[in-house]
Coordinates of C-alpha atoms and ligand atoms in Angstrom, one line a residue:
M216 CA -104.5 15.6 80.8
K217 CA -103.7 18.7 78.8
K218 CA -103.7 20.8 82.0
Y219 CA -101.3 18.3 83.7
L220 CA -98.9 18.5 80.7
L221 CA -99.0 22.3 80.8
S222 CA -98.0 22.5 84.5
L223 CA -95.3 20.0 83.8
V224 CA -94.0 22.3 81.1
A225 CA -94.1 25.2 83.6
L226 CA -92.2 23.2 86.1
V227 CA -89.5 22.4 83.6
A228 CA -89.4 26.0 82.5
N229 CA -88.8 27.0 86.1
V230 CA -85.9 24.6 86.3
R231 CA -84.4 26.2 83.2
G232 CA -84.3 29.6 84.8
H233 CA -87.6 31.2 83.9
T234 CA -88.8 33.7 86.5
N235 CA -92.4 33.9 87.4
H236 CA -92.2 37.5 88.7
S237 CA -94.6 40.1 87.2
F238 CA -93.6 43.6 86.1
P239 CA -94.7 46.2 88.7
A240 CA -97.9 48.1 87.8
N241 CA -96.0 51.4 87.3
F242 CA -93.3 49.9 85.2
I243 CA -93.4 51.3 81.6
F244 CA -92.6 49.7 78.3
G245 CA -91.8 51.2 74.9
A246 CA -89.6 51.2 71.8
A247 CA -86.9 53.5 70.5
T248 CA -85.6 55.0 67.2
A249 CA -83.3 57.9 66.3
S250 CA -83.9 60.7 63.7
Y251 CA -81.1 59.9 61.2
Q252 CA -81.9 56.2 61.3
V253 CA -85.6 56.4 60.4
E254 CA -86.7 59.9 59.3
G255 CA -85.3 60.3 55.8
A256 CA -86.4 63.6 54.2
W257 CA -82.8 64.6 54.6
N258 CA -83.1 67.9 52.6
H259 CA -86.8 68.4 52.9
E260 CA -88.6 71.6 53.9
G261 CA -85.6 73.6 55.2
K262 CA -83.6 71.0 57.0
G263 CA -79.9 71.7 57.3
V264 CA -77.0 69.3 56.6
N265 CA -75.7 67.2 59.4
I266 CA -72.5 65.2 59.8
W267 CA -74.2 61.9 58.8
D268 CA -75.5 63.5 55.6
T269 CA -71.9 64.6 54.9
L270 CA -70.3 61.3 55.8
T271 CA -72.7 59.1 53.8
H272 CA -72.6 61.4 50.8
D273 CA -68.8 62.0 50.7
H274 CA -67.8 58.5 51.8
P275 CA -70.4 55.9 50.8
D276 CA -67.6 53.3 51.0
F277 CA -67.6 53.8 54.8
M278 CA -71.0 52.0 54.9
T279 CA -71.1 48.2 54.4
D280 CA -73.8 48.5 51.6
L281 CA -72.7 52.0 50.3
S282 CA -76.1 53.3 51.6
N283 CA -77.3 56.4 53.4
G284 CA -80.2 57.8 55.5
D285 CA -81.6 60.1 52.7
I286 CA -84.9 58.1 52.8
A287 CA -84.2 55.5 55.5
A288 CA -87.6 54.3 56.8
N289 CA -89.3 57.5 55.6
S290 CA -90.7 58.2 59.0
Y291 CA -90.9 61.9 58.3
F292 CA -93.9 61.0 56.1
K293 CA -95.0 57.8 57.8
Y294 CA -95.0 58.9 61.4
K295 CA -98.7 58.2 61.8
E296 CA -98.2 54.6 60.8
D297 CA -95.3 54.3 63.2
V298 CA -97.6 55.5 66.0
Q299 CA -100.1 52.8 65.1
L300 CA -97.3 50.2 65.3
L301 CA -96.6 51.4 68.9
K302 CA -100.2 51.1 69.7
K303 CA -100.3 47.6 68.3
I304 CA -97.7 46.5 70.8
G305 CA -99.3 48.4 73.6
A306 CA -96.4 50.7 74.2
N307 CA -96.6 53.2 77.0
F308 CA -94.0 55.5 75.5
Y309 CA -92.0 56.1 72.3
R310 CA -88.3 57.2 72.6
F311 CA -87.4 59.1 69.4
S312 CA -84.7 61.8 68.8
V313 CA -85.0 65.3 67.3
S314 CA -82.9 66.1 64.3
W315 CA -81.0 69.2 65.4
S316 CA -80.6 70.4 61.7
R317 CA -84.3 70.0 61.1
I318 CA -85.1 72.5 63.8
L319 CA -82.0 74.7 63.6
P320 CA -80.5 74.4 60.0
T321 CA -77.4 76.4 60.9
G322 CA -77.1 74.6 64.3
Q323 CA -77.8 77.9 66.0
T324 CA -80.9 79.9 67.0
N325 CA -80.6 82.5 64.3
V326 CA -82.8 80.3 62.0
I327 CA -85.7 78.3 63.4
N328 CA -87.2 76.0 60.8
Q329 CA -91.0 76.1 61.3
A330 CA -91.6 73.0 59.2
G331 CA -89.3 71.1 61.6
V332 CA -91.1 72.4 64.6
D333 CA -94.4 71.4 63.0
Y334 CA -93.1 67.8 62.3
Y335 CA -92.2 67.1 65.9
N336 CA -95.4 68.8 67.2
N337 CA -97.4 66.6 64.9
L338 CA -95.6 63.5 66.1
I339 CA -95.9 64.4 69.7
N340 CA -99.6 65.2 69.4
E341 CA -100.3 61.9 67.4
L342 CA -98.6 59.9 70.2
L343 CA -100.5 61.6 73.0
A344 CA -103.8 61.2 71.1
N345 CA -103.0 57.4 71.1
G346 CA -102.2 57.3 74.7
I347 CA -98.4 57.0 74.2
E348 CA -95.9 59.2 76.1
P349 CA -93.1 60.9 74.2
M350 CA -89.5 60.4 75.4
V351 CA -87.3 62.8 73.5
T352 CA -83.6 62.3 72.9
I353 CA -82.1 65.8 72.2
F354 CA -78.9 64.6 70.6
H355 CA -78.6 61.2 68.9
W356 CA -75.4 61.8 66.9
D357 CA -76.6 63.9 63.9
L358 CA -74.6 67.1 64.7
P359 CA -75.3 70.0 62.3
Q360 CA -72.4 70.2 59.8
P361 CA -71.8 74.0 60.4
L362 CA -71.0 73.2 64.1
Q363 CA -68.7 70.4 63.1
D364 CA -66.9 72.8 60.8
L365 CA -66.0 74.7 63.9
G366 CA -64.7 71.6 65.7
G367 CA -68.0 70.2 66.9
M368 CA -67.9 68.6 70.3
T369 CA -64.1 69.2 70.6
N370 CA -64.7 73.0 70.7
K371 CA -65.9 74.2 74.1
F372 CA -68.3 76.7 72.3
I373 CA -70.6 73.8 71.7
V374 CA -71.6 73.7 75.4
D375 CA -73.6 77.0 75.2
I376 CA -74.8 76.3 71.6
F377 CA -76.2 72.9 72.9
V378 CA -78.0 74.6 75.8
D379 CA -79.6 77.1 73.3
Y380 CA -80.8 74.3 71.1
A381 CA -82.2 72.4 74.1
R382 CA -84.0 75.6 75.2
V383 CA -85.7 75.8 71.8
L384 CA -87.0 72.2 72.4
F385 CA -88.3 73.0 75.9
V386 CA -90.0 76.1 74.7
H387 CA -91.8 74.3 71.8
F388 CA -92.4 70.8 73.1
G389 CA -91.8 70.9 76.9
D390 CA -95.5 71.4 77.7
R391 CA -96.1 67.8 76.5
V392 CA -92.8 66.0 76.8
K393 CA -92.0 64.8 80.3
W394 CA -89.0 62.5 79.5
W395 CA -85.8 64.1 78.2
I396 CA -82.5 62.4 77.2
T397 CA -79.8 65.0 76.6
F398 CA -77.2 62.8 74.9
N399 CA -77.3 59.3 73.5
E400 CA -74.2 57.1 74.0
P401 CA -71.4 59.6 74.3
A402 CA -69.0 56.6 74.4
V403 CA -70.0 55.7 70.9
F404 CA -70.4 59.2 69.5
S405 CA -67.0 60.2 70.6
I406 CA -65.4 57.4 68.5
G407 CA -66.2 59.8 65.7
Y408 CA -63.2 61.9 66.9
T409 CA -60.8 58.9 66.9
T410 CA -60.5 57.7 63.3
A411 CA -60.6 59.2 59.8
R412 CA -62.4 56.2 58.4
G413 CA -65.6 55.4 60.1
F414 CA -68.0 57.0 62.3
A415 CA -69.1 60.7 61.7
P416 CA -67.5 63.2 61.9
S417 CA -64.5 60.9 61.1
V418 CA -61.8 63.1 62.7
N419 CA -58.4 61.3 63.2
A420 CA -57.4 62.2 66.8
P421 CA -57.3 59.0 68.8
G422 CA -56.9 59.3 72.5
I423 CA -57.4 63.1 72.2
G424 CA -60.5 64.0 70.3
N425 CA -62.7 61.5 72.1
Y426 CA -61.7 62.9 75.5
L427 CA -62.3 66.5 74.4
A428 CA -65.7 65.5 73.1
V429 CA -66.7 63.7 76.3
H430 CA -65.6 66.8 78.3
S431 CA -67.9 69.1 76.3
I432 CA -70.8 66.6 76.4
L433 CA -70.7 66.3 80.2
L434 CA -70.6 70.1 80.6
A435 CA -73.4 70.6 78.1
H436 CA -75.5 67.9 79.7
A437 CA -75.1 69.5 83.2
K438 CA -75.7 73.0 82.0
T439 CA -78.9 71.9 80.2
Y440 CA -80.1 70.1 83.3
H441 CA -79.6 73.1 85.5
M442 CA -81.1 75.5 82.9
Y443 CA -84.2 73.2 82.7
R444 CA -84.5 73.1 86.4
R445 CA -84.2 76.8 86.7
E446 CA -86.3 78.0 83.8
F447 CA -88.8 75.2 83.0
W448 CA -89.2 72.7 85.7
A449 CA -91.7 74.5 87.8
K450 CA -94.1 74.5 84.9
Q451 CA -93.1 71.4 83.0
Q452 CA -91.9 69.0 85.6
G453 CA -90.2 66.5 83.3
N454 CA -87.5 63.9 84.1
M455 CA -84.1 64.2 82.5
S456 CA -80.9 62.2 82.1
L457 CA -78.6 60.9 79.4
A458 CA -78.4 57.4 77.8
L459 CA -75.1 55.7 78.6
N460 CA -74.3 52.4 76.8
S461 CA -72.3 49.6 78.3
R462 CA -71.7 45.9 77.8
W463 CA -70.9 43.8 80.8
F464 CA -67.2 42.9 81.2
E465 CA -66.6 39.5 82.6
P466 CA -63.0 38.6 83.5
K467 CA -61.8 35.7 81.2
T468 CA -60.3 33.9 84.2
N469 CA -60.1 34.6 87.9
S470 CA -56.5 35.8 87.6
T471 CA -55.7 39.2 89.1
E472 CA -54.7 40.4 85.6
D473 CA -58.0 39.5 84.1
V474 CA -60.1 40.8 87.0
Q475 CA -58.2 44.1 86.8
S476 CA -58.7 44.4 83.1
A477 CA -62.4 44.0 83.5
Q478 CA -62.4 46.7 86.2
R479 CA -60.5 49.0 83.9
A480 CA -62.8 48.3 81.0
I481 CA -66.0 49.2 82.9
Q482 CA -64.5 52.3 84.3
F483 CA -63.2 53.5 80.9
Y484 CA -66.2 52.5 78.9
L485 CA -69.0 53.4 81.4
G486 CA -67.4 55.0 84.5
L487 CA -65.8 57.8 82.4
Y488 CA -69.3 59.0 81.5
A489 CA -71.3 57.9 84.6
H490 CA -69.0 58.7 87.5
P491 CA -69.0 62.5 87.0
I492 CA -72.8 62.5 87.2
F493 CA -74.0 59.5 89.3
S494 CA -71.2 59.0 91.9
Q495 CA -71.2 60.6 95.3
E496 CA -67.8 62.3 94.8
G497 CA -68.2 63.3 91.1
D498 CA -65.4 63.8 88.5
Y499 CA -63.9 61.2 86.3
P500 CA -63.0 57.9 88.0
K501 CA -59.6 58.1 89.7
L502 CA -58.4 54.9 87.9
V503 CA -59.2 56.5 84.6
K504 CA -57.6 59.9 85.4
D505 CA -54.4 58.3 86.8
R506 CA -53.9 56.0 83.8
I507 CA -54.4 58.6 81.1
A508 CA -52.2 61.1 83.0
Q509 CA -49.4 58.6 83.3
K510 CA -49.6 57.3 79.8
S511 CA -49.7 60.9 78.4
L512 CA -46.5 61.8 80.3
D513 CA -44.8 58.6 79.1
E514 CA -45.8 59.6 75.5
G515 CA -44.2 63.0 75.9
F516 CA -47.3 65.2 76.4
F517 CA -46.8 68.0 79.0
R518 CA -50.3 67.4 80.3
S519 CA -52.9 64.6 80.4
R520 CA -54.9 64.0 77.2
L521 CA -58.0 63.9 79.5
P522 CA -59.0 67.5 80.3
K523 CA -59.5 68.4 84.0
F524 CA -62.7 69.7 85.6
T525 CA -62.5 72.5 88.1
K526 CA -63.9 72.0 91.6
E527 CA -66.9 74.1 90.5
Q528 CA -67.5 72.0 87.4
I529 CA -67.3 68.8 89.4
S530 CA -70.1 69.9 91.7
H531 CA -72.0 71.5 88.7
I532 CA -72.1 68.1 86.9
R533 CA -72.6 65.8 89.9
G534 CA -76.2 64.8 90.5
T535 CA -77.6 66.1 87.2
F536 CA -80.0 63.2 86.7
D537 CA -83.5 62.1 87.5
F538 CA -82.8 58.5 86.4
F539 CA -80.0 56.4 84.9
G540 CA -80.6 55.8 81.2
L541 CA -78.9 52.6 80.1
N542 CA -78.4 51.1 76.7
H543 CA -77.3 47.5 76.8
Y544 CA -76.7 44.8 74.2
T545 CA -74.0 42.3 75.0
T546 CA -71.2 41.0 77.2
S547 CA -67.5 40.4 76.7
L548 CA -64.8 38.3 78.4
T549 CA -62.0 40.6 79.3
T550 CA -58.2 40.0 79.5
V551 CA -55.1 42.2 79.4
G552 CA -54.4 44.5 76.4
N553 CA -53.0 43.7 73.1
T554 CA -49.4 44.8 72.4
E555 CA -50.2 46.0 68.9
N556 CA -52.1 49.0 70.2
Q557 CA -49.4 51.4 71.5
G558 CA -51.5 54.6 71.5
P559 CA -52.1 57.3 72.1
S560 CA -55.6 55.9 72.0
L561 CA -58.5 55.0 74.2
E562 CA -57.8 51.3 73.7
A563 CA -54.2 51.6 74.8
D564 CA -55.3 53.6 77.8
V565 CA -57.8 50.9 78.8
W566 CA -55.4 48.1 78.0
A567 CA -58.1 45.4 78.0
Q568 CA -59.0 43.0 75.2
R569 CA -62.6 42.0 74.7
L570 CA -63.4 38.4 73.7
F571 CA -66.4 36.1 73.3
D572 CA -67.0 32.7 74.8
R573 CA -67.4 30.3 71.8
S574 CA -70.5 28.8 73.4
W575 CA -72.4 32.1 73.5
K576 CA -75.3 32.3 71.0
E577 CA -74.4 34.4 67.9
T578 CA -76.5 37.3 66.6
G579 CA -76.7 38.9 63.1
D580 CA -74.0 41.3 64.3
P581 CA -70.6 39.6 64.8
S582 CA -69.7 42.2 67.5
R583 CA -72.5 41.1 69.8
K584 CA -73.5 37.8 71.3
V585 CA -76.5 36.7 73.4
V586 CA -75.5 36.7 77.1
P587 CA -78.6 37.4 79.3
W588 CA -76.8 36.9 82.6
G589 CA -74.4 39.8 81.8
F590 CA -77.4 42.2 81.8
R591 CA -78.2 41.2 85.4
K592 CA -74.5 41.6 86.5
L593 CA -74.3 45.1 84.8
L594 CA -77.5 46.2 86.6
N595 CA -76.0 45.0 89.9
W596 CA -72.7 46.9 89.2
I597 CA -74.7 50.1 88.6
K598 CA -76.7 49.6 91.8
N599 CA -73.6 49.1 93.9
E600 CA -71.4 51.7 92.2
Y601 CA -74.0 54.5 92.1
N602 CA -76.2 53.9 95.1
N603 CA -79.1 52.2 93.4
P604 CA -80.4 55.0 91.2
P605 CA -83.7 54.5 89.3
V606 CA -82.5 52.8 86.0
F607 CA -84.4 53.3 82.7
I608 CA -83.4 50.8 80.0
T609 CA -83.3 53.3 77.1
E610 CA -82.2 50.6 74.6
N611 CA -82.0 46.8 74.5
G612 CA -82.3 44.6 71.4
V613 CA -80.6 42.4 68.9
S614 CA -79.8 42.1 65.2
D615 CA -81.7 39.2 63.7
P616 CA -81.4 38.8 59.9
T617 CA -84.6 36.7 59.7
E618 CA -87.2 39.0 58.1
F619 CA -90.5 37.9 59.7
N620 CA -90.2 34.9 62.0
D621 CA -87.4 36.3 64.1
T622 CA -87.0 33.5 66.7
L623 CA -83.5 34.8 67.7
R624 CA -85.0 38.2 68.7
I625 CA -87.8 36.4 70.6
H626 CA -85.2 34.4 72.5
Y627 CA -83.2 37.5 73.2
Y628 CA -86.0 39.6 74.5
T629 CA -87.5 36.9 76.7
H630 CA -84.2 35.9 78.2
Y631 CA -82.9 39.5 78.7
L632 CA -86.1 40.6 80.3
N633 CA -86.1 37.5 82.5
E634 CA -82.7 38.5 83.8
M635 CA -83.8 42.0 84.3
L636 CA -86.7 40.7 86.5
N637 CA -84.2 38.6 88.5
A638 CA -82.1 41.8 89.0
M639 CA -85.2 43.7 90.2
F640 CA -86.8 41.0 92.4
Q641 CA -83.8 39.0 93.7
D642 CA -81.1 41.7 93.8
G643 CA -83.2 44.8 94.5
C644 CA -82.1 46.8 91.4
N645 CA -84.4 49.7 90.8
V646 CA -85.4 49.4 87.1
I647 CA -88.4 51.7 86.2
G648 CA -88.8 51.4 82.4
Y649 CA -87.7 49.6 79.3
A650 CA -87.3 50.6 75.6
A651 CA -86.8 47.9 72.9
W652 CA -84.3 48.9 70.2
S653 CA -85.8 49.2 67.8
L654 CA -89.5 49.8 66.8
I655 CA -88.7 49.4 63.1
D656 CA -85.7 48.2 61.0
N657 CA -83.6 51.2 60.2
F658 CA -80.3 52.7 58.9
E659 CA -77.7 51.0 61.3
W660 CA -74.9 53.6 60.8
N661 CA -71.8 52.1 59.2
S662 CA -73.6 48.8 58.7
G663 CA -76.2 50.6 56.6
Y664 CA -79.3 48.4 56.1
T665 CA -77.4 45.1 56.6
Q666 CA -78.5 44.8 60.3
R667 CA -82.1 44.5 61.2
F668 CA -83.0 45.5 64.8
G669 CA -86.8 46.1 64.4
L670 CA -89.8 44.6 66.0
F671 CA -91.4 45.5 62.7
H672 CA -89.9 44.8 59.3
V673 CA -89.3 47.6 56.8
N674 CA -89.0 46.8 53.1
F675 CA -86.2 49.1 52.0
T676 CA -86.5 48.2 48.3
D677 CA -90.2 49.1 48.3
P678 CA -90.7 52.9 47.7
E679 CA -93.6 52.7 50.2
R680 CA -91.1 51.4 52.9
T681 CA -93.9 49.0 53.9
R682 CA -93.9 48.0 57.6
T683 CA -94.8 44.4 58.5
A684 CA -95.1 42.9 62.0
K685 CA -92.4 40.3 62.9
E686 CA -93.2 37.5 65.3
S687 CA -91.2 39.3 68.1
S688 CA -93.6 42.2 68.0
R689 CA -96.4 39.8 69.0
V690 CA -94.4 38.4 71.9
Y691 CA -93.4 41.8 73.1
A692 CA -97.0 42.9 73.0
E693 CA -97.9 39.8 75.0
I694 CA -95.3 40.7 77.6
I695 CA -96.6 44.2 77.9
R696 CA -100.2 43.0 78.2
T697 CA -99.6 40.1 80.6
R698 CA -96.7 41.8 82.5
Q699 CA -94.9 38.5 82.5
I700 CA -92.4 36.6 80.3
P701 CA -94.2 33.7 78.6
A702 CA -92.5 30.5 79.9
R703 CA -92.9 28.6 76.7
H704 CA -89.8 30.3 75.2
F705 CA -87.6 28.7 77.8
H706 CA -88.2 25.0 77.1
S707 CA -85.4 24.6 74.6
A708 CA -83.2 27.3 76.0
S709 CA -79.5 26.5 76.0
Q710 CA -77.3 27.3 79.0
D711 CA -77.2 31.0 78.1
Ligands
LIG1800 C1 -96.8 32.0 88.0 O1 -97.6 33.1 88.5 C2 -99.0 33.0 88.0 C3 -99.7 34.3 88.4 O2 -99.0 35.0 89.3 C4 -99.6 31.7 88.6 O3 -100.9 31.7 88.1 C5 -98.8 30.5 88.1 O4 -99.3 29.4 88.7 C6 -97.3 30.7 88.4 N1 -96.6 29.6 87.8 C7 -95.6 29.0 88.4 C8 -94.9 27.9 87.6 O5 -95.2 29.2 89.5
LIG1801 C1 -90.0 60.8 87.0 O1 -89.5 59.6 87.4 C2 -89.9 59.2 88.7 C3 -89.2 57.9 89.0 O2 -87.9 58.1 89.1 C4 -91.4 59.0 88.6 O3 -91.9 58.7 89.9 C5 -92.1 60.2 88.1 O4 -93.5 60.0 87.9 C6 -91.5 60.6 86.8 N1 -92.1 61.9 86.3 C7 -92.7 62.0 85.2 C8 -93.2 63.3 84.8 O5 -92.9 61.0 84.4
LIG1802 C1 -64.2 32.7 89.3 O1 -64.6 32.5 90.6 C2 -66.0 32.4 90.9 C3 -66.2 32.3 92.4 O2 -65.4 31.4 93.0 C4 -66.6 31.3 90.1 O3 -68.0 31.3 90.3 C5 -66.3 31.5 88.6 O4 -66.8 30.4 87.9 C6 -64.8 31.6 88.4 N1 -64.6 32.0 87.0 C7 -63.7 31.4 86.2 C8 -63.6 31.9 84.8 O5 -63.0 30.5 86.6
LIG1803 C1 -91.4 30.3 63.4 O1 -90.3 29.4 63.5 C2 -90.5 28.5 64.5 C3 -89.2 27.6 64.6 O2 -88.7 27.3 63.3 C4 -91.7 27.6 64.2 O3 -91.9 26.7 65.3 C5 -92.9 28.5 64.2 O4 -94.1 27.8 63.9 C6 -92.7 29.6 63.2 N1 -93.8 30.6 63.3 C7 -94.4 31.1 62.2 C8 -95.5 32.1 62.5 O5 -94.1 30.8 61.1
LIG1804 C1 -90.1 44.4 49.0 O1 -90.7 45.2 48.1 C2 -90.4 44.8 46.8 C3 -90.9 45.9 45.8 O2 -92.2 46.2 46.1 C4 -91.0 43.4 46.5 O3 -90.6 43.0 45.2 C5 -90.4 42.5 47.5 O4 -91.0 41.2 47.4 C6 -90.6 43.0 48.9 N1 -89.9 42.1 49.9 C7 -90.4 41.5 50.9 C8 -89.5 40.7 51.8 O5 -91.6 41.7 51.2

């Protein structure tokens, strides 16, 4: 009788959209964090000051809860415990970032901080001793302050300085690290160069600073990729890419205006960064170049606010990847722009408004809703636009305020992974790995500690920063172990 009921449940689950596909044997699972969000020890043992230290100390009012990452989850001291959490879920890899200022306090190679090198060596060795592969993000937003004082990513000198920094990491860690991410989310980091009140480094140059930053980042990424291939690859043989973020943009209606606004949105928010690297022809997307050039002229500039690549630079950047790193969280409906935003600005250049459907499930973060089918559509877009590259999901996750029994997060992971399997098995998208964001609750930038993204809870009022398993960590562990999405989470699923 019980057996009969169970198979009935499975049948219903199937009707509700649960896929019965299994993850391929070589598919790898892990979890991600970033240095400033978890490490703490902001001025410990020779670490230099970075732009997030500066922003949080000078402008606590820019953070929802007036907080900072001085201690954060204290992972600098608790990394062994973090590795045990990864082991508990059965992770194959851990994606973490290196704090540039911890290794190079001045930002440049004249001072190498041995304590910083030791910390990452210890973390890497602890991971490997527990059967977990390190995936290292070279830059996850915490730019050394002395480099920002010279203009940071808007000054072209940063390209060579970044390559020097990356070389230090390959020399010290490349014998054991086989997965490298040069830059995390240039689309989000470059927002720091558009407004004086917000994201570090908080430079007020909308429609200008962000494009200068993107230009340097793409050149620095490509130069690092070629340097690694030339100087290290024969010995180290690691895989390298960058992590690009994108939501899916669904036209609000089937009107030509809405469909075109969705095309503009994805080309400006993803294509701007991806097209130079992953397309056959390289360079920024034509749609993006043309719009910024025209608007710049209309605004009285003598040249486009988007810098131009030379022919040599276009071919230098094209193809500098071993996989496509994708961070994905949510989907928006898209319609034409909002007349209040005249520019110059990225938003006025894109001329697309982002809205949510009221029926979509809410999350702890008002800027994101739960839309699993959007993930499948985005994976298909990348497959079609860039000739089906191997895609590595470098971040995916949700803010759920519930401290321990995080049923929203369980719903999110099971449904997003289900759509990812559909993209792989029904649509032929080549997805090779998946990192949950995040391993532990952490400092969520301008939201401080008000948004919890962890599989494990961190008590930020406890000096011990005690970690506790949430229910979602058990479900994720089950998925990794069984290589399937448990169907029981689909019974009460709403239409999303
Ligand atoms: C799903 O697949 C598993 C193993 O591949 C199988 O045992 C089970 O019967 C399948 N369930 C459904 C509902 O097809
Ligand atoms: C690099 O990625 C490819 C898949 O794109 C994989 O076959 C290979 O094993 C990876 N190399 C390493 C060192 O992990
Ligand atoms: C747009 O057209 C497609 C295909 O005909 C349809 O599936 C979809 O529901 C339509 N979307 C809207 C918002 O009307
Ligand atoms: C978590 O909450 C769900 C829904 O309210 C409930 O069914 C489940 O028993 C709870 N789990 C635990 C471990 O408390
Ligand atoms: C967090 O730690 C504080 C201090 O140790 C304790 O009073 C509180 O109950 C803890 N909160 C949770 C949710 O465990």
